[in-house]
PDB file of C-alpha atoms in Angstrom:
ATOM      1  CA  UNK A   5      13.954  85.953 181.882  1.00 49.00           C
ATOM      2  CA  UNK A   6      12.524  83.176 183.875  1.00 51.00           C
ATOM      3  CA  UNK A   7      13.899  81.014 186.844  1.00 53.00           C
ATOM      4  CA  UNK A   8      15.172  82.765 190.041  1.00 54.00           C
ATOM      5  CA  UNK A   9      16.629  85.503 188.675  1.00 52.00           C
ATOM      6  CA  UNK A  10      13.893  88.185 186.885  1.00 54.00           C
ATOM      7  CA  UNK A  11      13.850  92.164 186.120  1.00 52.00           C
ATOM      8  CA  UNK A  12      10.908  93.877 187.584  1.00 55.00           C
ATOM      9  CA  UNK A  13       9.840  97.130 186.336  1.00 55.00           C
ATOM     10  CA  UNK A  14       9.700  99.267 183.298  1.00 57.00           C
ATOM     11  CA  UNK A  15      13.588 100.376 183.577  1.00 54.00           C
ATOM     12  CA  UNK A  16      15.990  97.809 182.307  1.00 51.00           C
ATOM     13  CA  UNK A  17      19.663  98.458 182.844  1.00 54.00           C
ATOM     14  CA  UNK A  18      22.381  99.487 179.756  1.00 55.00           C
ATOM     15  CA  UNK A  19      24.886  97.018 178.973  1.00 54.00           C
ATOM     16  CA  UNK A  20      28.146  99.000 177.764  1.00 55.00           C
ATOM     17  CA  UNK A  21      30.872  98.006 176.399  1.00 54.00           C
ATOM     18  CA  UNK A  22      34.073  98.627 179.019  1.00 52.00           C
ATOM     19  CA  UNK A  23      36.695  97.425 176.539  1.00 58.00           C
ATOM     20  CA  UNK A  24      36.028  99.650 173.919  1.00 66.00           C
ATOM     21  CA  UNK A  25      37.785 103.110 174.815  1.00 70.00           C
ATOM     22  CA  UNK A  26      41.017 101.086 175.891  1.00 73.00           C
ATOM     23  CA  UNK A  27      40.842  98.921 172.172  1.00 74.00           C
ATOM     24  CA  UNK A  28      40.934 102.917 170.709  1.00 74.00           C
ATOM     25  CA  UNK A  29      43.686 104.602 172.685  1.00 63.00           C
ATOM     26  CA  UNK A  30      46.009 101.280 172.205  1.00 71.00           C
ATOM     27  CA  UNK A  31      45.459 101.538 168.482  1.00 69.00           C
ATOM     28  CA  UNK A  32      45.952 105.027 168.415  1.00 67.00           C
ATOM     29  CA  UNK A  33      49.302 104.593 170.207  1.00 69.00           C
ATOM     30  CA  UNK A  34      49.952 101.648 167.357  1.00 71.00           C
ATOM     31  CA  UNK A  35      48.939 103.981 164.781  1.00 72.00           C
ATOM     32  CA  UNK A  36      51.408 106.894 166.313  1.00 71.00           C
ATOM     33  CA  UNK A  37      54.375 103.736 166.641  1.00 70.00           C
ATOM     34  CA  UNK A  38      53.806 102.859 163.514  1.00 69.00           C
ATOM     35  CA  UNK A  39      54.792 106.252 161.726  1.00 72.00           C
ATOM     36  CA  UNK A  40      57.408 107.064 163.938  1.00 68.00           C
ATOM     37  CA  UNK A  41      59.199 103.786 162.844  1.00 70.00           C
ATOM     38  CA  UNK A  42      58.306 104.669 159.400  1.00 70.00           C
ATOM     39  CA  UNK A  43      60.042 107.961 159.463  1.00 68.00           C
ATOM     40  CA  UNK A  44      62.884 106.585 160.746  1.00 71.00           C
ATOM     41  CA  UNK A  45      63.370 103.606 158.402  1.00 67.00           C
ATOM     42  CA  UNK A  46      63.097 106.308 155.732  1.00 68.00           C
ATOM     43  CA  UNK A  47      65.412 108.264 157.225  1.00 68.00           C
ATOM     44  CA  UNK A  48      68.408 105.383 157.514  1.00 69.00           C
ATOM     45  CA  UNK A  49      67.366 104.399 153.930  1.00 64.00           C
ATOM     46  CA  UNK A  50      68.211 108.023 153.150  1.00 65.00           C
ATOM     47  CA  UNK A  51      71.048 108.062 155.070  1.00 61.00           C
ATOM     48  CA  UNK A  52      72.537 104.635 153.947  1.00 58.00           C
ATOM     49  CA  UNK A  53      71.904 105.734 150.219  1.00 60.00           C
ATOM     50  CA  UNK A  54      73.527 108.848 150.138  1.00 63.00           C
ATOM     51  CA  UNK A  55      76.843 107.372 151.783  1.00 59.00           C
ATOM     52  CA  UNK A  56      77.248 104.700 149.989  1.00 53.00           C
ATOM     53  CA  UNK A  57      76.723 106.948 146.190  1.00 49.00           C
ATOM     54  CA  UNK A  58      79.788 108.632 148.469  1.00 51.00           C
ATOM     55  CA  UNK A  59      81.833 105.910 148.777  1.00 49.00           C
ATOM     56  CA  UNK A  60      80.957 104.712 145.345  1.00 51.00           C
ATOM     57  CA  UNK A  61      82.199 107.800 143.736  1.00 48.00           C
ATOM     58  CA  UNK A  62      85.597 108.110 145.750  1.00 52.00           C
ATOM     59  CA  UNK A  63      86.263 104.261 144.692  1.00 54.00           C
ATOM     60  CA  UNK A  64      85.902 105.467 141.514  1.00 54.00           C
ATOM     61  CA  UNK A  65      87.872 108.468 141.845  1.00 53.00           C
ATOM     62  CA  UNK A  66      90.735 106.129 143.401  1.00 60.00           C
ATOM     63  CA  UNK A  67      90.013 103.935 140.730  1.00 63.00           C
ATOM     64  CA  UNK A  68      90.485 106.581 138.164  1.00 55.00           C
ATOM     65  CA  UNK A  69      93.709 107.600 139.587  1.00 59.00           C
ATOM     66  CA  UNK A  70      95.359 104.283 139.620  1.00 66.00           C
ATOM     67  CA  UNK A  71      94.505 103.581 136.026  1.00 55.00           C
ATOM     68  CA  UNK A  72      96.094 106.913 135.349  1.00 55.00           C
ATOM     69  CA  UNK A  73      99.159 106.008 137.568  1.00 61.00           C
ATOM     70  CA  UNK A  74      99.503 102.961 135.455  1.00 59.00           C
ATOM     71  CA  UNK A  75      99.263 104.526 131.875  1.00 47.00           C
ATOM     72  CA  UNK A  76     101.597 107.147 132.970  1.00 50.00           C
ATOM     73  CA  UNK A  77     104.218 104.643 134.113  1.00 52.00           C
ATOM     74  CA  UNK A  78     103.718 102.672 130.619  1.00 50.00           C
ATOM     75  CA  UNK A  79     104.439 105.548 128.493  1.00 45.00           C
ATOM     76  CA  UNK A  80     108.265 105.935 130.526  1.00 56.00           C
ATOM     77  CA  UNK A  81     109.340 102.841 129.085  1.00 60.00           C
ATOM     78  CA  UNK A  82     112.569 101.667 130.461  1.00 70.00           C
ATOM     79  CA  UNK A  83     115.672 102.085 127.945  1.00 88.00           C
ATOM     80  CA  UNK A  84     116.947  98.992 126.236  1.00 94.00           C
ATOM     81  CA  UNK A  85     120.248  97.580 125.791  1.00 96.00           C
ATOM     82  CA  UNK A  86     121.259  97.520 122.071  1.00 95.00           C
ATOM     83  CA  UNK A  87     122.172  93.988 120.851  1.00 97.00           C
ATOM     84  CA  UNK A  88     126.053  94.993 120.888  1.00 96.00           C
ATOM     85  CA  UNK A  89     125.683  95.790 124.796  1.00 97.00           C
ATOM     86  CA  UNK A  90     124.837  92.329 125.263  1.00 98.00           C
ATOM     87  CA  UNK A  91     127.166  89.376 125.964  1.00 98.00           C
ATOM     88  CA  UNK A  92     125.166  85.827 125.311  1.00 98.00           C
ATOM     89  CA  UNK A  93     126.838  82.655 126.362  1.00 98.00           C
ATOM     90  CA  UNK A  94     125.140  79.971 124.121  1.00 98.00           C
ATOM     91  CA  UNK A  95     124.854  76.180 125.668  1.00 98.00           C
ATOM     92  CA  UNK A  96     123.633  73.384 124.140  1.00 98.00           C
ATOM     93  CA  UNK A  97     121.503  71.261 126.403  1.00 98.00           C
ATOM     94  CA  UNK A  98     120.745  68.827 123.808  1.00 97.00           C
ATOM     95  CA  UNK A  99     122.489  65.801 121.871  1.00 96.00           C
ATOM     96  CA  UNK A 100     122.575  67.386 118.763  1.00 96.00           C
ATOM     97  CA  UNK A 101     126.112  68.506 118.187  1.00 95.00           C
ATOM     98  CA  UNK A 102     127.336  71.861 116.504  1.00 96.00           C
ATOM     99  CA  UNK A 103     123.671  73.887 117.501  1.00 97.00           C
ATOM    100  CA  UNK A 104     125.833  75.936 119.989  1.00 98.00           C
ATOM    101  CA  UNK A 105     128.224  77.859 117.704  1.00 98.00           C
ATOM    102  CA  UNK A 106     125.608  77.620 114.572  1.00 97.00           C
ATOM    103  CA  UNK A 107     123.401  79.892 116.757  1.00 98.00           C
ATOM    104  CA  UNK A 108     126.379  82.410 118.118  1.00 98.00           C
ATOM    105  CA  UNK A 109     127.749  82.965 114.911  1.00 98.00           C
ATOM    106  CA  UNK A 110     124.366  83.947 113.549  1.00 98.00           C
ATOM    107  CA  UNK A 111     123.994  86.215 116.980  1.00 98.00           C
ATOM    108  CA  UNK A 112     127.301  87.274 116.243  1.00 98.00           C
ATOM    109  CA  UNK A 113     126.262  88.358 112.485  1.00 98.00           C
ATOM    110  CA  UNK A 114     122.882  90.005 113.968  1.00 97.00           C
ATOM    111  CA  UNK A 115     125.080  92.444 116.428  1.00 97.00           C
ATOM    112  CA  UNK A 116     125.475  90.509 120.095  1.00 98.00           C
ATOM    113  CA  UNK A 117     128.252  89.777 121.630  1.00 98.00           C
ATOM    114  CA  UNK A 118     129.496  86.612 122.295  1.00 98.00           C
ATOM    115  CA  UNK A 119     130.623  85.086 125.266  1.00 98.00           C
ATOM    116  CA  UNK A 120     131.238  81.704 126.164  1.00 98.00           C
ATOM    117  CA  UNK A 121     129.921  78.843 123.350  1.00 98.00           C
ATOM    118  CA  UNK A 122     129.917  75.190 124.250  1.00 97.00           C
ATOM    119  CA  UNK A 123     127.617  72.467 126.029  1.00 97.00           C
ATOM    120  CA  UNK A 124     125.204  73.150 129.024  1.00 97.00           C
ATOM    121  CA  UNK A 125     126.283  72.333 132.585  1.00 95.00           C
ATOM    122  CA  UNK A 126     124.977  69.497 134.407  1.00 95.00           C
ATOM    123  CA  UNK A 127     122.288  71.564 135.895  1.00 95.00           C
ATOM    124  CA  UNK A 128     120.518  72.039 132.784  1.00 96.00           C
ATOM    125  CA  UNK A 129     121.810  69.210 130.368  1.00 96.00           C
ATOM    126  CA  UNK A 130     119.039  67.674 128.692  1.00 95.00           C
ATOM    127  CA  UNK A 131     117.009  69.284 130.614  1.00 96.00           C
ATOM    128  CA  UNK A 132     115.456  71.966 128.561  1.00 97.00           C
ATOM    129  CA  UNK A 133     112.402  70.676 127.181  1.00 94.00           C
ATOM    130  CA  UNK A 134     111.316  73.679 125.077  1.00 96.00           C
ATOM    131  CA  UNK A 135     112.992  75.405 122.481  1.00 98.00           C
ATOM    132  CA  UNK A 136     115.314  76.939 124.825  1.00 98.00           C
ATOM    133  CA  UNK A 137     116.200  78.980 128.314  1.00 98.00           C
ATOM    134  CA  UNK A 138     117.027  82.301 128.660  1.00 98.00           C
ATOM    135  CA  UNK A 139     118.907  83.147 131.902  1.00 98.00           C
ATOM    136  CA  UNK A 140     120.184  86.336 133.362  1.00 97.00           C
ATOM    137  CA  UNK A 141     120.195  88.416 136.690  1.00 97.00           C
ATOM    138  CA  UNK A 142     117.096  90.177 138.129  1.00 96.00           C
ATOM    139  CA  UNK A 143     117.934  93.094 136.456  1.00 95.00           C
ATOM    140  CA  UNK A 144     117.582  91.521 133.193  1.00 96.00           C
ATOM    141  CA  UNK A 145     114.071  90.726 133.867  1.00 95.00           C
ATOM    142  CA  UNK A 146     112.574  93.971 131.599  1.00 94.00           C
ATOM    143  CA  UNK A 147     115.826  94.924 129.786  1.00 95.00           C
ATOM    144  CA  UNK A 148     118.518  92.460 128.322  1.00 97.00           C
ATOM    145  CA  UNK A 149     116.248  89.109 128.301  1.00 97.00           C
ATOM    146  CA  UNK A 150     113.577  90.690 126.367  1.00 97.00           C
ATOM    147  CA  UNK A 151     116.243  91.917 123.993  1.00 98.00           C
ATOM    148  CA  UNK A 152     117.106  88.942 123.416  1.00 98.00           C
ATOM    149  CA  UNK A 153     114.169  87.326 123.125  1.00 98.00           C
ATOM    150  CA  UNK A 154     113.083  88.867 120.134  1.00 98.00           C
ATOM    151  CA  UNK A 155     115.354  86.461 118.109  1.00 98.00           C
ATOM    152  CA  UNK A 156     114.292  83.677 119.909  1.00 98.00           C
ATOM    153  CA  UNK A 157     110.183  83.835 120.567  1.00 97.00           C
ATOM    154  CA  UNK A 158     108.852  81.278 122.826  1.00 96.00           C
ATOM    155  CA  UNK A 159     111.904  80.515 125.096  1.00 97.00           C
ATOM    156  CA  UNK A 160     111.551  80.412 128.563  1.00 97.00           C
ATOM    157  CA  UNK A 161     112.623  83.051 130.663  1.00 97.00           C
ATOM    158  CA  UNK A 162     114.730  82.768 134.553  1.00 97.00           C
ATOM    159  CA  UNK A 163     116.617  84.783 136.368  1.00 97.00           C
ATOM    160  CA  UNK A 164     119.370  83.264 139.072  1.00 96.00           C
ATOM    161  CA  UNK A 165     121.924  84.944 141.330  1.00 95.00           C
ATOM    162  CA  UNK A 166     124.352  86.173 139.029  1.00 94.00           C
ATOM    163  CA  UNK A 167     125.837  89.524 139.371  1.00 91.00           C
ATOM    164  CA  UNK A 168     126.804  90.438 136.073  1.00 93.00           C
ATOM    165  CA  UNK A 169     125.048  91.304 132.650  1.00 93.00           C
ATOM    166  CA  UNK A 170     125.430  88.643 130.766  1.00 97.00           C
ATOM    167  CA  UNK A 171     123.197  86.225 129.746  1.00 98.00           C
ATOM    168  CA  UNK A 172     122.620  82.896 129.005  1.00 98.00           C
ATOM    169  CA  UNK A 173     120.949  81.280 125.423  1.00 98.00           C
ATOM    170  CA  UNK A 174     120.309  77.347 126.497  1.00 98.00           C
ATOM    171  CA  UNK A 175     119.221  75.538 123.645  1.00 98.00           C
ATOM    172  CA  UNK A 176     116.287  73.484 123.961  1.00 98.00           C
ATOM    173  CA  UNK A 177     115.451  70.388 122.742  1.00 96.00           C
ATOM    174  CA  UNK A 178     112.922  71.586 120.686  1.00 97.00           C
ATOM    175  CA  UNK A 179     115.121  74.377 118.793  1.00 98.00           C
ATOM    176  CA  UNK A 180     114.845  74.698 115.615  1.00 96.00           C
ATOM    177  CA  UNK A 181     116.573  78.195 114.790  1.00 96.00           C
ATOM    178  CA  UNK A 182     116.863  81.208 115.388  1.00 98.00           C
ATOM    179  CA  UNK A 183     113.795  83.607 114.777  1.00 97.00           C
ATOM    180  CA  UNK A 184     114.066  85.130 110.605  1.00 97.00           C
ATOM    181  CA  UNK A 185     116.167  87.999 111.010  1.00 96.00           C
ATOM    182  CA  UNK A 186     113.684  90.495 109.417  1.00 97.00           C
ATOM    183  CA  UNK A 187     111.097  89.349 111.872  1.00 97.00           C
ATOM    184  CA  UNK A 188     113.400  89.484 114.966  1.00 97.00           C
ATOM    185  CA  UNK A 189     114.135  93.089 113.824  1.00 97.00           C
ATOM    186  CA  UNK A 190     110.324  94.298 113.766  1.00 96.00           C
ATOM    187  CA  UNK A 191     110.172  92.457 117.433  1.00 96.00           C
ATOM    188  CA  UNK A 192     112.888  94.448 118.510  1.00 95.00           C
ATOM    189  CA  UNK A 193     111.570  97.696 116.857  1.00 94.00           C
ATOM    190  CA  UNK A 194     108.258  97.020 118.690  1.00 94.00           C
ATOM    191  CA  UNK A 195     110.151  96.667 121.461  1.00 92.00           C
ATOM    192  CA  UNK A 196     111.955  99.862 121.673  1.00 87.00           C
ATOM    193  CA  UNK A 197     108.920 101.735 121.005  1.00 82.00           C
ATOM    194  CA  UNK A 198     105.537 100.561 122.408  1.00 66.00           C
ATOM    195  CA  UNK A 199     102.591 101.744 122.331  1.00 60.00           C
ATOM    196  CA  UNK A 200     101.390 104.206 124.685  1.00 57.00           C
ATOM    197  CA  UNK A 201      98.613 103.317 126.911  1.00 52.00           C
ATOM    198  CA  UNK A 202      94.995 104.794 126.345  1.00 55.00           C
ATOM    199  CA  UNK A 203      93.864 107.258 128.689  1.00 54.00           C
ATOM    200  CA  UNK A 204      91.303 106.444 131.295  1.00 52.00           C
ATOM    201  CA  UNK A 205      88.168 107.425 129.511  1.00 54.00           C
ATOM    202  CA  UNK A 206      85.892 109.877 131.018  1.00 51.00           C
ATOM    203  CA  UNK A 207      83.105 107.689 131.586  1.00 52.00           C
ATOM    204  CA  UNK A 208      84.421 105.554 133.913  1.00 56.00           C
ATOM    205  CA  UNK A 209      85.707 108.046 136.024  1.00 53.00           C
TER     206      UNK A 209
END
């Protein structure tokens, strides 16, 4: 080397490296980080996917028993009224004269029992835009209106406030008749006796 600064002698000194032992024990303690997050990430992973096949198997044990609940409850089918337990009041809420006691004397022939037979009130005069209105209690809801709607498919079922059984047949304005009598009958047959529920299979549970 030239200029003001120059080595003299046969010795020359040793340049070494100071950084390099530190760059080793840092990536050592990376290296040692590292795995130890490793391990634990597989550890939560094994955690996380053993609960949740847990919880995924007692949803589908709950699930199970609800389904069963259900097909239980649809096999105790509620009794029915017979048609001659069942007093109809037949109203005619449309302009067509004579529809009222047509229908009740073809109820009357099919085993109901008649109540009152005449024109609708005010309330629903004219106002029954399908083929007709069946009305009734709450109670009615899964007994007598179903019963009754067998011989008249397609009418619209409400319940009100009354407190009796009877019910009411409002006559639509876009009744035609009464349902055949030989199909009403299979209706009602169905009716009485439906079919149970499948079990839950064993695959899904």
């Amino acid at each position: 080397m030239g200029g003001e600064y120059r080595i003299t002698g046969d010795k020359y000194p040793r340049m070494r490296r100071t950084g390099g032992r530190r760059r080793i024990v840092l990536a050592v303690v990376a290296s040692a980080a590292a795995l130890a997050l490793v391990s634990w990430g597989t550890l939560q992973l094994i955690h996380v996917f053993s609960g949740g096949a847990k919880a995924s198997a007692a949803g589908g044990a709950a699930d199970c028993d609800r389904k069963a609940e259900r097909a239980a409850a649809a096999r105790k089918a509620k009794p029915l009224p017979k048609p001659g337990q069942i007093k109809v009041n037949i109203l005619n809420a449309t302009p067509r004269g004579g529809l009222a006691k047509k229908t009740a004397d073809e109820l009357k022939k099919r085993g109901f029992a008649i109540g009152e037979v005449g024109n609708a009130t005010k309330a629903h005069d004219k106002k029954v835009k399908g083929i007709g209105l069946l009305l009734g209690a709450p109670a009615a809801t899964d007994t007598t209106l179903p019963v009754l709607g067998t011989q008249l498919p397609g009418a619209e079922h409400q319940t009100d406030a009354r407190k009796n059984g009877e019910v009411d047949l409002i006559i639509g304005t876009r009744f035609k008749d009464l349902a055949k009598k030989e199909d009403a009958d299979k209706a009602l047959a169905a009716l009485a006796k439906p079919e149970p529920a499948p079990e839950p299979s064993g695959k899904n549970c």
